[in-house]
Short mmCIF file of C-alpha atoms in Angstrom, two decimals:
data_model
loop_
_atom_site.label_atom_id
_atom_site.label_comp_id
_atom_site.label_asym_id
_atom_site.label_seq_id
_atom_site.Cartn_x
_atom_site.Cartn_y
_atom_site.Cartn_z
CA MET V 37 -19.10 22.67 -66.90
CA LYS V 38 -20.21 24.39 -63.46
CA HIS V 39 -21.16 20.89 -62.11
CA LEU V 40 -17.26 19.36 -63.42
CA MET V 41 -15.54 21.94 -61.66
CA VAL V 42 -17.73 20.92 -58.03
CA ARG V 43 -16.78 17.93 -58.50
CA PHE V 44 -13.23 18.58 -59.17
CA LEU V 45 -13.16 20.67 -55.97
CA LEU V 46 -14.46 18.04 -53.85
CA ALA V 47 -12.70 15.22 -54.82
CA GLY V 48 -9.92 17.68 -54.09
CA ALA V 49 -11.00 18.68 -50.37
CA LEU V 50 -11.70 14.84 -49.78
CA PHE V 51 -8.03 14.42 -50.87
CA LEU V 52 -6.59 16.86 -48.77
CA CYS V 53 -8.74 15.44 -45.70
CA GLY V 54 -7.66 11.91 -46.62
CA LEU V 55 -4.08 13.36 -46.11
CA ASN V 56 -4.80 15.08 -43.30
CA LEU V 57 -6.41 12.01 -41.49
CA ASN V 58 -3.43 9.79 -42.63
CA SER V 59 -1.46 12.46 -40.79
CA GLN V 60 -3.21 12.28 -37.44
CA SER V 61 -3.52 8.84 -37.50
CA SER V 62 0.30 8.06 -37.91
CA GLU V 63 0.62 9.76 -34.19
CA ALA V 64 0.00 7.18 -31.42
CA PRO V 65 -2.92 7.87 -29.52
CA PHE V 66 -0.91 7.19 -26.06
CA GLU V 67 2.35 8.37 -24.23
CA ASN V 68 5.56 5.85 -24.18
CA PRO V 69 7.65 7.03 -21.47
CA LYS V 70 11.06 5.06 -20.94
CA LEU V 71 10.00 4.31 -17.39
CA VAL V 72 7.23 3.92 -14.83
CA VAL V 73 8.14 4.99 -11.51
CA GLY V 74 5.30 3.64 -8.65
CA ILE V 75 5.59 4.50 -5.18
CA VAL V 76 3.54 3.80 -2.50
CA VAL V 77 4.43 5.27 0.86
CA ASP V 78 3.29 3.23 3.53
CA GLN V 79 0.64 4.70 6.00
CA MET V 80 0.59 8.41 4.50
CA ARG V 81 -2.62 10.22 5.24
CA TYR V 82 -3.36 12.90 2.68
CA ASP V 83 -2.58 15.36 5.51
CA TYR V 84 0.81 14.64 5.64
CA LEU V 85 1.20 16.32 2.14
CA THR V 86 -0.09 19.77 3.59
CA ARG V 87 0.55 19.41 7.61
CA PHE V 88 4.08 19.41 6.53
CA TRP V 89 4.10 21.96 3.48
CA ASN V 90 5.94 24.23 4.14
CA ARG V 91 8.74 22.35 5.62
CA TYR V 92 9.61 20.65 2.95
CA GLY V 93 11.95 21.40 0.09
CA ASP V 94 11.00 22.61 -3.75
CA GLY V 95 12.47 19.04 -5.21
CA GLY V 96 10.54 16.44 -3.28
CA PHE V 97 6.78 16.48 -3.00
CA LYS V 98 6.81 20.03 -3.92
CA ARG V 99 8.00 19.70 -7.59
CA MET V 100 5.59 16.53 -7.63
CA VAL V 101 2.74 18.76 -6.79
CA ASN V 102 3.57 21.83 -8.81
CA GLU V 103 4.75 20.36 -11.87
CA GLY V 104 2.39 17.27 -11.53
CA PHE V 105 -1.16 16.37 -11.35
CA ASN V 106 -2.53 16.11 -7.57
CA CYS V 107 -5.61 14.44 -6.71
CA LYS V 108 -6.96 15.65 -3.71
CA ASN V 109 -9.61 13.79 -2.64
CA ASN V 110 -8.23 10.31 -3.71
CA HIS V 111 -9.72 7.26 -1.44
CA PHE V 112 -9.43 3.87 -0.84
CA ASN V 113 -12.84 2.26 -1.69
CA TYR V 114 -13.13 -0.72 0.09
CA ILE V 115 -12.16 -2.53 3.80
CA PRO V 116 -10.04 -3.46 5.36
CA THR V 117 -7.24 -1.17 4.78
CA TYR V 118 -4.10 -3.11 5.07
CA THR V 119 -0.84 -2.99 3.58
CA GLY V 120 -1.42 -6.41 1.47
CA PRO V 121 -4.58 -5.44 -0.12
CA GLY V 122 -3.35 -1.44 -0.37
CA HIS V 123 -0.39 -2.23 -2.23
CA ALA V 124 -2.08 -5.13 -4.74
CA SER V 125 -5.25 -2.54 -5.28
CA VAL V 126 -2.88 0.44 -6.15
CA HIS V 127 -1.33 -1.73 -8.80
CA THR V 128 -4.17 -4.20 -9.88
CA GLY V 129 -7.02 -1.68 -10.03
CA THR V 130 -9.17 -3.36 -8.43
CA THR V 131 -10.50 -4.49 -4.98
CA PRO V 132 -9.91 -7.51 -2.49
CA SER V 133 -13.15 -8.67 -3.62
CA VAL V 134 -11.59 -9.65 -7.23
CA HIS V 135 -7.88 -9.97 -6.71
CA GLY V 136 -8.29 -11.84 -3.64
CA VAL V 137 -6.02 -10.16 -1.06
CA ILE V 138 -7.79 -9.63 1.65
CA SER V 139 -6.02 -8.70 4.78
CA ASN V 140 -1.92 -9.50 5.45
CA ASN V 141 -3.05 -12.49 7.06
CA PHE V 142 -6.02 -14.05 7.07
CA PHE V 143 -8.04 -17.24 7.39
CA ASP V 144 -8.07 -20.29 4.57
CA LYS V 145 -11.24 -21.99 4.70
CA ARG V 146 -9.92 -24.38 2.81
CA LYS V 147 -7.08 -24.99 4.99
CA LYS V 148 -8.48 -24.17 8.13
CA LYS V 149 -5.50 -22.00 9.32
CA MET V 150 -3.98 -18.41 8.53
CA VAL V 151 -1.80 -18.04 5.86
CA TYR V 152 0.01 -14.69 4.65
CA CYS V 153 -0.43 -12.76 1.79
CA ALA V 154 2.54 -13.24 0.19
CA GLY V 155 4.23 -16.70 1.69
CA ASP V 156 4.59 -19.18 -0.42
CA ASP V 157 6.45 -22.47 1.34
CA ARG V 158 7.15 -23.51 -2.51
CA TYR V 159 10.12 -21.16 -2.48
CA GLU V 160 13.21 -20.61 -0.50
CA SER V 161 15.15 -17.51 0.09
CA VAL V 162 17.68 -16.41 -1.67
CA GLY V 163 20.46 -14.18 0.07
CA SER V 164 19.32 -15.17 3.51
CA LYS V 165 19.70 -18.11 5.81
CA THR V 166 16.31 -17.29 7.55
CA ASP V 167 12.76 -18.30 5.69
CA ALA V 168 12.36 -14.33 5.12
CA GLY V 169 12.43 -15.10 1.53
CA LYS V 170 9.60 -17.84 1.18
CA MET V 171 7.21 -15.60 -0.53
CA SER V 172 5.19 -15.40 -4.13
CA PRO V 173 2.71 -13.89 -5.28
CA HIS V 174 0.66 -16.66 -5.98
CA ARG V 175 -2.72 -15.19 -3.22
CA MET V 176 -2.94 -12.33 -5.70
CA LEU V 177 -5.65 -13.60 -8.48
CA THR V 178 -4.81 -10.98 -10.89
CA THR V 179 -2.05 -9.24 -12.99
CA THR V 180 -0.52 -5.97 -12.14
CA VAL V 181 -0.10 -2.98 -14.58
CA ALA V 182 3.47 -3.91 -14.99
CA ASP V 183 2.36 -7.61 -15.57
CA GLN V 184 0.28 -6.18 -18.63
CA ASN V 185 3.61 -4.00 -19.27
CA ARG V 186 5.37 -6.96 -19.70
CA LEU V 187 2.89 -8.79 -21.85
CA HIS V 188 2.67 -6.16 -23.86
CA THR V 189 6.38 -5.86 -24.68
CA GLN V 190 7.17 -9.47 -25.29
CA MET V 191 8.95 -9.57 -21.91
CA ARG V 192 11.16 -6.91 -22.85
CA GLY V 193 10.19 -4.15 -20.37
CA LYS V 194 11.55 -4.69 -17.03
CA THR V 195 10.05 -4.84 -13.59
CA ILE V 196 11.93 -4.58 -10.52
CA GLY V 197 10.65 -4.23 -7.04
CA VAL V 198 11.59 -3.05 -4.03
CA ALA V 199 10.75 -2.60 -0.27
CA ILE V 200 11.40 -3.03 3.10
CA LYS V 201 8.26 -5.38 3.59
CA ASP V 202 8.32 -8.64 1.31
CA ARG V 203 4.46 -7.61 0.79
CA GLY V 204 5.37 -4.11 -0.29
CA SER V 205 8.23 -5.54 -3.28
CA ILE V 206 6.35 -8.67 -4.16
CA LEU V 207 2.41 -7.35 -4.81
CA PRO V 208 3.29 -4.35 -6.95
CA ALA V 209 5.90 -6.22 -8.87
CA GLY V 210 3.43 -8.89 -10.08
CA HIS V 211 3.31 -12.25 -11.23
CA SER V 212 6.25 -11.95 -13.89
CA ALA V 213 8.45 -9.16 -12.45
CA ASN V 214 12.17 -9.52 -13.25
CA ALA V 215 12.83 -9.43 -9.45
CA ALA V 216 11.50 -8.26 -6.47
CA TYR V 217 13.98 -7.52 -3.44
CA TRP V 218 13.04 -6.96 0.83
CA PHE V 219 14.74 -6.30 3.75
CA VAL V 220 15.62 -8.70 6.22
CA GLY V 221 17.34 -7.48 9.39
CA GLY V 222 18.64 -9.20 12.58
CA ASP V 223 22.26 -9.95 12.12
CA GLU V 224 22.57 -10.33 8.73
CA GLY V 225 20.99 -6.62 6.94
CA ASN V 226 21.05 -7.85 3.60
CA TRP V 227 18.34 -7.09 0.48
CA ILE V 228 17.09 -10.67 -0.60
CA THR V 229 14.54 -12.12 -2.66
CA SER V 230 12.85 -15.83 -3.42
CA THR V 231 13.74 -18.48 -5.70
CA PHE V 232 10.25 -17.28 -7.32
CA TYR V 233 12.30 -15.19 -9.03
CA MET V 234 15.92 -16.24 -9.17
CA ASP V 235 18.14 -18.90 -7.80
CA GLU V 236 21.11 -16.19 -6.74
CA LEU V 237 21.19 -12.96 -6.25
CA PRO V 238 22.44 -10.65 -9.15
CA ASN V 239 26.28 -9.81 -8.75
CA TRP V 240 25.50 -6.20 -8.43
CA VAL V 241 22.91 -6.97 -5.11
CA LYS V 242 25.80 -9.48 -3.59
CA GLN V 243 28.24 -6.73 -3.75
CA TYR V 244 25.86 -4.30 -2.59
CA ASN V 245 25.24 -6.21 0.42
CA LYS V 246 28.70 -7.60 1.07
CA LYS V 247 29.84 -3.82 1.39
CA LYS V 248 27.66 -3.65 4.15
CA SER V 249 26.30 -0.32 3.17
CA LEU V 250 23.57 -0.38 6.34
CA LYS V 251 26.02 0.17 8.69
CA LYS V 252 26.00 3.89 7.84
CA TYR V 253 22.87 4.28 9.34
CA LEU V 254 23.28 2.63 12.45
CA LYS V 255 24.07 6.01 13.97
CA ASP V 256 21.90 8.66 16.03
CA TRP V 257 18.70 9.45 14.76
CA GLU V 258 18.86 12.96 15.41
CA LEU V 259 16.13 15.46 14.34
CA LEU V 260 16.90 17.26 11.17
CA TYR V 261 16.27 20.78 12.44
CA ASP V 262 16.00 22.37 15.47
CA ILE V 263 12.85 20.55 18.00
CA ASN V 264 11.23 24.40 18.32
CA THR V 265 10.33 24.07 15.03
CA TYR V 266 8.44 20.87 14.76
CA GLU V 267 5.46 23.05 15.39
CA ALA V 268 3.25 20.58 13.54
CA SER V 269 3.67 18.20 15.91
CA GLY V 270 2.79 17.45 19.42
CA LEU V 271 5.62 17.15 22.11
CA ASP V 272 7.99 15.06 21.66
CA ASN V 273 8.09 13.46 25.36
CA ASN V 274 3.87 12.28 25.77
CA LYS V 275 2.52 9.03 27.06
CA PHE V 276 0.77 8.59 23.58
CA GLU V 277 3.88 7.21 22.07
CA GLY V 278 5.56 3.65 22.34
CA VAL V 279 8.80 3.46 23.95
CA VAL V 280 11.83 1.54 22.22
CA LYS V 281 13.12 -1.44 23.78
CA GLY V 282 16.34 0.08 25.80
CA LYS V 283 15.15 4.03 26.20
CA ASP V 284 13.04 5.18 29.11
CA THR V 285 11.25 7.86 27.16
CA PRO V 286 9.85 8.11 23.50
CA VAL V 287 12.42 10.94 22.94
CA PHE V 288 15.41 11.98 20.40
CA PRO V 289 18.23 11.33 19.98
CA TYR V 290 17.84 7.60 19.27
CA GLY V 291 21.37 6.03 19.41
CA LEU V 292 20.71 3.07 17.04
CA LYS V 293 23.62 1.55 17.47
CA LYS V 294 23.73 0.61 21.09
CA LEU V 295 19.50 0.32 20.43
CA SER V 296 20.05 -2.73 17.94
CA LYS V 297 21.93 -4.78 20.34
CA LYS V 298 18.05 -5.05 22.05
CA ASN V 299 15.84 -4.58 18.78
CA ASP V 300 17.06 -7.24 16.84
CA GLY V 301 20.62 -6.01 15.36
CA TYR V 302 19.69 -4.39 11.76
CA SER V 303 15.78 -4.92 12.16
CA ILE V 304 15.83 -1.76 14.27
CA LEU V 305 16.32 0.49 10.94
CA ARG V 306 12.79 -0.36 9.59
CA THR V 307 11.80 1.56 12.80
CA THR V 308 13.62 4.88 11.88
CA ALA V 309 13.29 7.47 9.15
CA TYR V 310 16.72 5.82 7.97
CA GLY V 311 14.54 2.79 6.56
CA ASN V 312 13.44 5.09 3.89
CA SER V 313 16.84 6.26 2.88
CA MET V 314 18.14 2.89 2.71
CA THR V 315 15.36 2.08 0.90
CA THR V 316 16.15 5.02 -1.95
CA ASP V 317 20.04 4.00 -1.80
CA PHE V 318 18.78 0.50 -2.84
CA ALA V 319 15.92 1.48 -5.38
CA LEU V 320 18.96 3.70 -6.92
CA GLU V 321 21.48 1.32 -6.93
CA ALA V 322 18.62 -1.18 -9.08
CA LEU V 323 17.70 2.18 -11.30
CA THR V 324 21.27 1.93 -12.42
CA GLN V 325 22.38 -1.54 -12.56
CA GLU V 326 19.47 -2.67 -14.17
CA ALA V 327 19.84 -0.02 -16.35
CA LEU V 328 16.03 0.95 -16.54
CA GLY V 329 14.85 3.66 -18.63
CA VAL V 330 17.74 3.97 -20.78
CA ASP V 331 16.18 2.31 -24.34
CA ASP V 332 12.53 3.06 -25.80
CA ILE V 333 11.06 -0.19 -24.04
CA THR V 334 9.13 1.08 -20.74
CA ASP V 335 10.20 -0.48 -17.54
CA PHE V 336 8.72 -0.59 -14.18
CA LEU V 337 10.38 0.41 -11.01
CA VAL V 338 8.13 -0.26 -8.35
CA VAL V 339 9.21 1.52 -4.57
CA SER V 340 7.51 1.02 -1.07
CA PHE V 341 8.61 2.96 1.64
CA SER V 342 8.07 0.74 4.40
CA SER V 343 9.44 3.01 7.36
CA THR V 344 7.05 5.45 7.59
CA ASP V 345 4.07 2.27 8.54
CA TYR V 346 6.78 1.29 11.58
CA VAL V 347 7.28 4.89 12.80
CA GLY V 348 3.73 5.82 12.70
CA HIS V 349 2.78 2.48 14.20
CA GLN V 350 5.41 2.87 17.25
CA PHE V 351 5.07 6.62 17.74
CA GLY V 352 1.88 7.71 16.26
CA VAL V 353 -0.08 9.94 13.92
CA ASN V 354 0.72 13.11 15.90
CA SER V 355 4.26 12.50 16.84
CA VAL V 356 7.65 14.55 16.05
CA GLU V 357 9.15 11.13 14.67
CA ILE V 358 6.69 10.83 12.24
CA GLU V 359 7.39 14.66 10.96
CA ASP V 360 10.97 14.22 10.91
CA THR V 361 10.50 10.79 8.79
CA TYR V 362 8.48 12.68 6.21
CA LEU V 363 11.01 15.63 5.93
CA ARG V 364 13.59 13.35 5.43
CA LEU V 365 11.46 11.18 3.03
CA ASP V 366 11.09 14.41 0.63
CA LYS V 367 14.73 14.73 0.58
CA ASP V 368 14.67 11.02 -0.77
CA ILE V 369 11.90 11.52 -3.15
CA GLU V 370 14.30 14.58 -4.16
CA ARG V 371 16.97 12.34 -4.98
CA ILE V 372 15.25 9.53 -6.68
CA LEU V 373 13.72 12.73 -9.37
CA ASN V 374 17.08 14.09 -9.95
CA GLN V 375 18.63 10.42 -11.18
CA LEU V 376 15.59 10.40 -13.36
CA ASP V 377 16.68 13.23 -14.69
CA GLU V 378 19.91 12.31 -14.92
CA GLN V 379 19.78 8.47 -16.07
CA VAL V 380 16.38 8.77 -17.93
CA GLY V 381 16.05 12.53 -18.84
CA LYS V 382 13.75 14.97 -17.79
CA GLY V 383 10.14 14.67 -19.39
CA LYS V 384 10.98 10.95 -20.79
CA TYR V 385 9.75 9.17 -17.45
CA THR V 386 6.11 8.96 -15.47
CA VAL V 387 6.18 8.81 -11.78
CA PHE V 388 3.00 8.21 -9.43
CA LEU V 389 2.97 8.47 -5.98
CA THR V 390 0.20 6.96 -3.12
CA ALA V 391 -0.15 5.33 -0.05
CA ASP V 392 -1.96 1.94 0.83
CA HIS V 393 -3.95 3.21 3.64
CA GLY V 394 -3.66 6.00 5.99
CA ALA V 395 -4.01 5.83 9.81
CA VAL V 396 -5.92 7.11 12.64
CA HIS V 397 -4.93 9.37 15.42
CA VAL V 398 -4.07 7.52 18.87
CA PRO V 399 -7.26 6.80 20.50
CA SER V 400 -5.99 7.81 23.81
CA TYR V 401 -4.81 11.20 22.85
CA LEU V 402 -8.27 11.68 21.44
CA GLN V 403 -10.14 10.71 24.21
CA SER V 404 -7.79 13.65 26.01
CA VAL V 405 -9.11 16.30 23.97
CA LYS V 406 -12.65 14.73 24.51
CA ILE V 407 -13.04 13.70 20.69
CA PRO V 408 -14.73 10.09 20.95
CA ALA V 409 -12.42 7.61 20.69
CA GLY V 410 -11.70 4.04 22.33
CA TYR V 411 -10.29 0.49 22.68
CA TYR V 412 -11.82 -3.21 22.62
CA ASP V 413 -10.19 -6.55 22.94
CA TRP V 414 -10.98 -8.52 19.98
CA ARG V 415 -10.04 -11.71 22.27
CA SER V 416 -12.60 -10.85 24.62
CA LEU V 417 -15.13 -10.53 21.80
CA LYS V 418 -14.17 -14.00 20.44
CA SER V 419 -14.55 -15.71 24.08
CA ASP V 420 -18.21 -13.89 24.19
CA MET V 421 -18.93 -15.60 20.70
CA GLU V 422 -18.17 -18.84 21.26
CA MET V 423 -19.94 -18.85 24.69
CA PHE V 424 -23.03 -17.27 22.79
CA LEU V 425 -22.79 -20.18 20.06
CA LYS V 426 -22.63 -22.90 22.84
CA ALA V 427 -25.58 -21.90 24.62
CA GLU V 428 -27.76 -20.97 21.50
CA PHE V 429 -26.49 -23.63 19.00
CA GLY V 430 -24.85 -26.31 21.35
CA SER V 431 -21.43 -25.94 20.31
CA GLU V 432 -18.71 -23.13 20.99
CA LYS V 433 -16.62 -24.81 17.61
CA LEU V 434 -19.12 -24.05 15.45
CA LEU V 435 -16.62 -20.46 15.45
CA LEU V 436 -13.77 -21.62 13.39
CA ASN V 437 -11.91 -18.41 13.35
CA MET V 438 -11.86 -14.71 14.00
CA SER V 439 -9.73 -12.28 12.29
CA ASN V 440 -9.71 -8.66 10.32
CA ALA V 441 -13.12 -8.21 12.09
CA GLN V 442 -14.80 -11.45 10.34
CA LEU V 443 -16.20 -14.36 11.85
CA PHE V 444 -15.91 -17.49 10.30
CA LEU V 445 -18.30 -20.63 10.98
CA ASP V 446 -17.93 -24.50 10.61
CA HIS V 447 -20.06 -25.22 7.79
CA GLN V 448 -19.53 -28.70 7.86
CA LEU V 449 -20.29 -29.14 11.67
CA ILE V 450 -23.48 -26.77 11.14
CA LYS V 451 -24.72 -29.32 8.36
CA GLU V 452 -23.84 -32.16 10.79
CA MET V 453 -25.49 -30.66 13.60
CA GLY V 454 -28.81 -29.74 11.42
CA LEU V 455 -28.52 -26.15 11.68
CA ASP V 456 -28.96 -23.00 9.29
CA VAL V 457 -26.07 -21.01 8.72
CA GLU V 458 -28.13 -18.12 8.09
CA ASP V 459 -30.00 -18.66 10.78
CA ILE V 460 -26.51 -18.26 12.96
CA GLN V 461 -25.24 -15.52 11.02
CA GLU V 462 -28.20 -13.39 11.73
CA ALA V 463 -28.09 -14.08 15.54
CA LEU V 464 -24.26 -13.53 15.53
CA VAL V 465 -25.23 -10.24 13.96
CA ALA V 466 -27.57 -9.39 16.33
CA LYS V 467 -25.84 -10.38 19.31
CA ILE V 468 -22.42 -8.13 18.22
CA LEU V 469 -24.60 -5.19 18.01
CA GLU V 470 -24.98 -5.25 21.45
CA TYR V 471 -21.43 -4.43 22.24
CA ASP V 472 -21.11 -0.64 22.72
CA TYR V 473 -18.45 -0.06 20.29
CA MET V 474 -19.94 -1.73 17.20
CA HIS V 475 -20.53 0.68 14.56
CA ASN V 476 -22.37 -2.02 12.44
CA ALA V 477 -22.32 -5.69 11.60
CA TYR V 478 -23.35 -7.59 8.36
CA SER V 479 -24.25 -11.39 7.63
CA ALA V 480 -22.40 -12.67 4.37
CA GLU V 481 -26.00 -13.07 2.75
CA THR V 482 -26.33 -9.45 3.21
CA LEU V 483 -23.31 -8.10 1.71
CA LEU V 484 -23.73 -10.65 -1.09
CA GLU V 485 -27.89 -10.09 -1.95
CA VAL V 486 -28.24 -6.58 -0.93
CA ASN V 487 -26.97 -3.82 -3.94
CA PHE V 488 -25.76 -0.91 -1.94
CA THR V 489 -25.09 2.16 -3.92
CA GLU V 490 -23.25 4.28 -0.91
CA GLY V 491 -21.71 4.30 2.25
CA LEU V 492 -19.04 1.92 4.49
CA GLU V 493 -21.94 -1.10 2.98
CA VAL V 494 -20.00 -0.69 -0.69
CA ALA V 495 -16.37 -0.67 0.89
CA LEU V 496 -17.44 -3.81 2.91
CA LYS V 497 -18.67 -5.28 -0.24
CA ASN V 498 -15.62 -4.46 -2.64
CA GLY V 499 -13.18 -6.01 0.17
CA TYR V 500 -15.56 -9.27 0.66
CA SER V 501 -14.38 -11.90 -1.52
CA GLN V 502 -17.04 -14.80 -1.39
CA MET V 503 -13.96 -17.64 -1.46
CA ARG V 504 -11.82 -15.77 1.30
CA SER V 505 -13.80 -14.04 3.55
CA GLY V 506 -15.90 -14.81 6.59
CA ASP V 507 -20.09 -15.32 7.54
CA VAL V 508 -20.55 -12.32 9.51
CA ILE V 509 -18.14 -8.84 9.59
CA TYR V 510 -18.66 -6.09 11.92
CA VAL V 511 -17.57 -2.09 11.81
CA LEU V 512 -16.09 -0.56 14.84
CA ASN V 513 -17.17 3.16 15.64
CA PRO V 514 -14.92 6.01 14.18
CA GLY V 515 -11.78 6.08 16.73
CA VAL V 516 -12.23 2.51 18.21
CA ILE V 517 -9.47 0.06 17.57
CA SER V 518 -7.89 -3.00 18.80
CA TYR V 519 -4.45 -1.96 19.57
CA SER V 520 -2.14 -1.01 22.34
CA MET V 521 -2.63 2.39 24.26
CA THR V 522 0.41 4.24 22.12
CA GLY V 523 1.11 4.30 18.25
CA SER V 524 -1.38 4.71 15.28
CA THR V 525 -3.08 1.80 13.51
CA HIS V 526 -5.53 1.25 10.41
CA GLY V 527 -7.81 -1.09 8.77
CA SER V 528 -11.33 0.60 8.92
CA GLY V 529 -13.46 2.68 6.25
CA MET V 530 -13.10 5.75 8.02
CA LYS V 531 -11.63 8.77 6.06
CA TYR V 532 -8.84 9.07 8.43
CA ASP V 533 -8.03 5.41 6.94
CA THR V 534 -9.31 6.05 3.41
CA HIS V 535 -8.03 9.36 2.17
CA VAL V 536 -4.36 9.70 0.89
CA PRO V 537 -2.18 11.14 -1.33
CA LEU V 538 -2.44 10.86 -5.15
CA LEU V 539 0.59 12.73 -7.57
CA PHE V 540 1.28 11.87 -10.94
CA PHE V 541 4.17 13.16 -12.60
CA GLY V 542 6.23 13.62 -15.72
CA GLN V 543 5.86 12.19 -19.34
CA GLY V 544 2.10 12.43 -20.60
CA ILE V 545 0.59 13.83 -17.20
CA ASN V 546 -1.13 17.21 -17.14
CA GLN V 547 -0.11 19.85 -14.88
CA GLY V 548 -2.87 20.59 -12.34
CA SER V 549 -5.50 19.31 -9.77
CA THR V 550 -8.75 17.81 -8.91
CA THR V 551 -10.98 17.80 -5.90
CA GLU V 552 -13.38 14.97 -7.42
CA LYS V 553 -13.35 11.91 -6.02
CA THR V 554 -10.74 9.20 -7.38
CA ASN V 555 -10.40 5.45 -6.01
CA ILE V 556 -6.75 4.17 -5.25
CA THR V 557 -8.21 1.30 -8.04
CA ASP V 558 -8.27 4.19 -10.77
CA ILE V 559 -4.36 4.52 -11.07
CA ALA V 560 -3.32 1.12 -12.69
CA PRO V 561 -6.08 2.10 -15.68
CA THR V 562 -4.78 5.55 -15.78
CA ILE V 563 -1.12 4.52 -16.28
CA SER V 564 -2.62 1.62 -18.46
CA ALA V 565 -4.41 4.41 -20.62
CA LEU V 566 -1.03 6.34 -20.74
CA LEU V 567 1.11 3.34 -21.89
CA GLY V 568 -1.87 2.00 -24.49
CA ILE V 569 -1.70 -1.19 -22.97
CA ALA V 570 -4.33 -3.42 -21.82
CA PHE V 571 -5.58 -3.21 -18.24
CA PRO V 572 -4.84 -5.55 -15.76
CA ASN V 573 -7.43 -8.60 -16.17
CA GLY V 574 -9.32 -8.05 -13.01
CA ALA V 575 -9.30 -3.98 -13.23
CA THR V 576 -12.77 -2.29 -12.24
CA GLY V 577 -10.89 1.81 -12.10
CA GLN V 578 -11.38 3.78 -14.59
CA PRO V 579 -8.35 6.31 -16.02
CA ILE V 580 -8.61 9.95 -14.55
CA SER V 581 -9.09 11.76 -17.82
CA LYS V 582 -8.02 15.04 -16.09
CA VAL V 583 -4.72 13.72 -15.75
CA ILE V 584 -3.66 12.04 -18.89
CA ASP V 585 -5.91 13.79 -21.46
#
């Protein structure tokens, strides 16, 4: 009798456990936000988040940090750190060695000419009389997280991309996007696209362009606050900033309507804080007109703020112009979050915000405060390499191309001359290292054969595509660039170019922060895991468990 009672109790317990297990299994192991918004701020160093923190309002960057998750030690894990590779890597979850976008412009070894990462002559412009729409994502070899969402939802989940730069819209939106829009300046001042996506603009975009809503930004760019409050920046008038055509000094205010006559019309808006505001305007119009996030099928809106990059290149990291641009961008971020609250609903959408690269302090400024920095002339280096090849191996034509800190050799000519490729590579490496501003140089064979585990060599290998990269690659010393004496640039594997913000916010996102290192390639896998969809097909990053678990 006792044994029967034990068996009865055990059976009952198992039955209840079964009910409990069934109850648990009915809950999906993923979050299903109605909308994912991916924001890339072009050329945003991590310290722009902290340097201007006390000046930001409560509803923009601060809201994302305070209510979301802040990855404080987030880095790019490859070289070079440019716009095209950056946007591709953020959204594919992998590096140029896999997705193939090794630079903005790069040497096509098969066609033996330079090509643009988003350029595609098979397609035509839609919404412009120019060739600015002859674009597609075909040089990006892998899917994006938005592509995977489209596949997962049987193409019912929408994807819309918006940016001033074509590559900032096209690459994040992916191959299967419903639309990607970008800006053309000149006398048009329109948002345009490519026949890759559609044969004509939707009526709402036509009407938006017809209203010429950009005219309101052809006004004076004045400081948002009193000049004396911009203590996080250098002097407004200094020799380290580029001067806009039509002005004598790089100082506020900028009369944009007048200056537009000497700066390609509406194109001048790119290099002002207003470029971000007009991007926000159009993105919010797309959000409404495309009814993103209004049903239970996840949509994607990918937005890139390009003007931060243009302003940084023109005026530099330490400029008042940069500070004002970010203070205004903070208000634009707040506008986006507010409309998401209203249209999609609080807690029903997910946002991530990051950058495509950082930027270096103007080297001439660094030199003025006794910090090692400098400039080099890549054209002079190229000429020296040609002379060296002629003297040592019999022909300067052995060097086909030099771009993106890489040297491309003519393998066919090398074969015809009975020379050895590896001998020439190693000779070039040794020669390059004779120059004072060089940090390191490597042959393709070294990058491919050696299993590096740390340092810049890992980043170089992650940025190296055997099909698209060169025979020799070199690295400059920290703070050394090939650029003008004014303004900032980027491209290296140094921390000023790799350390960028990474903020997650909204549905399914934990509140908190971490100083553990994360990589830019972890973003797409994190969002994929959140949505319960397949990772992008070339993804090498990992989900950041602290963000979503």
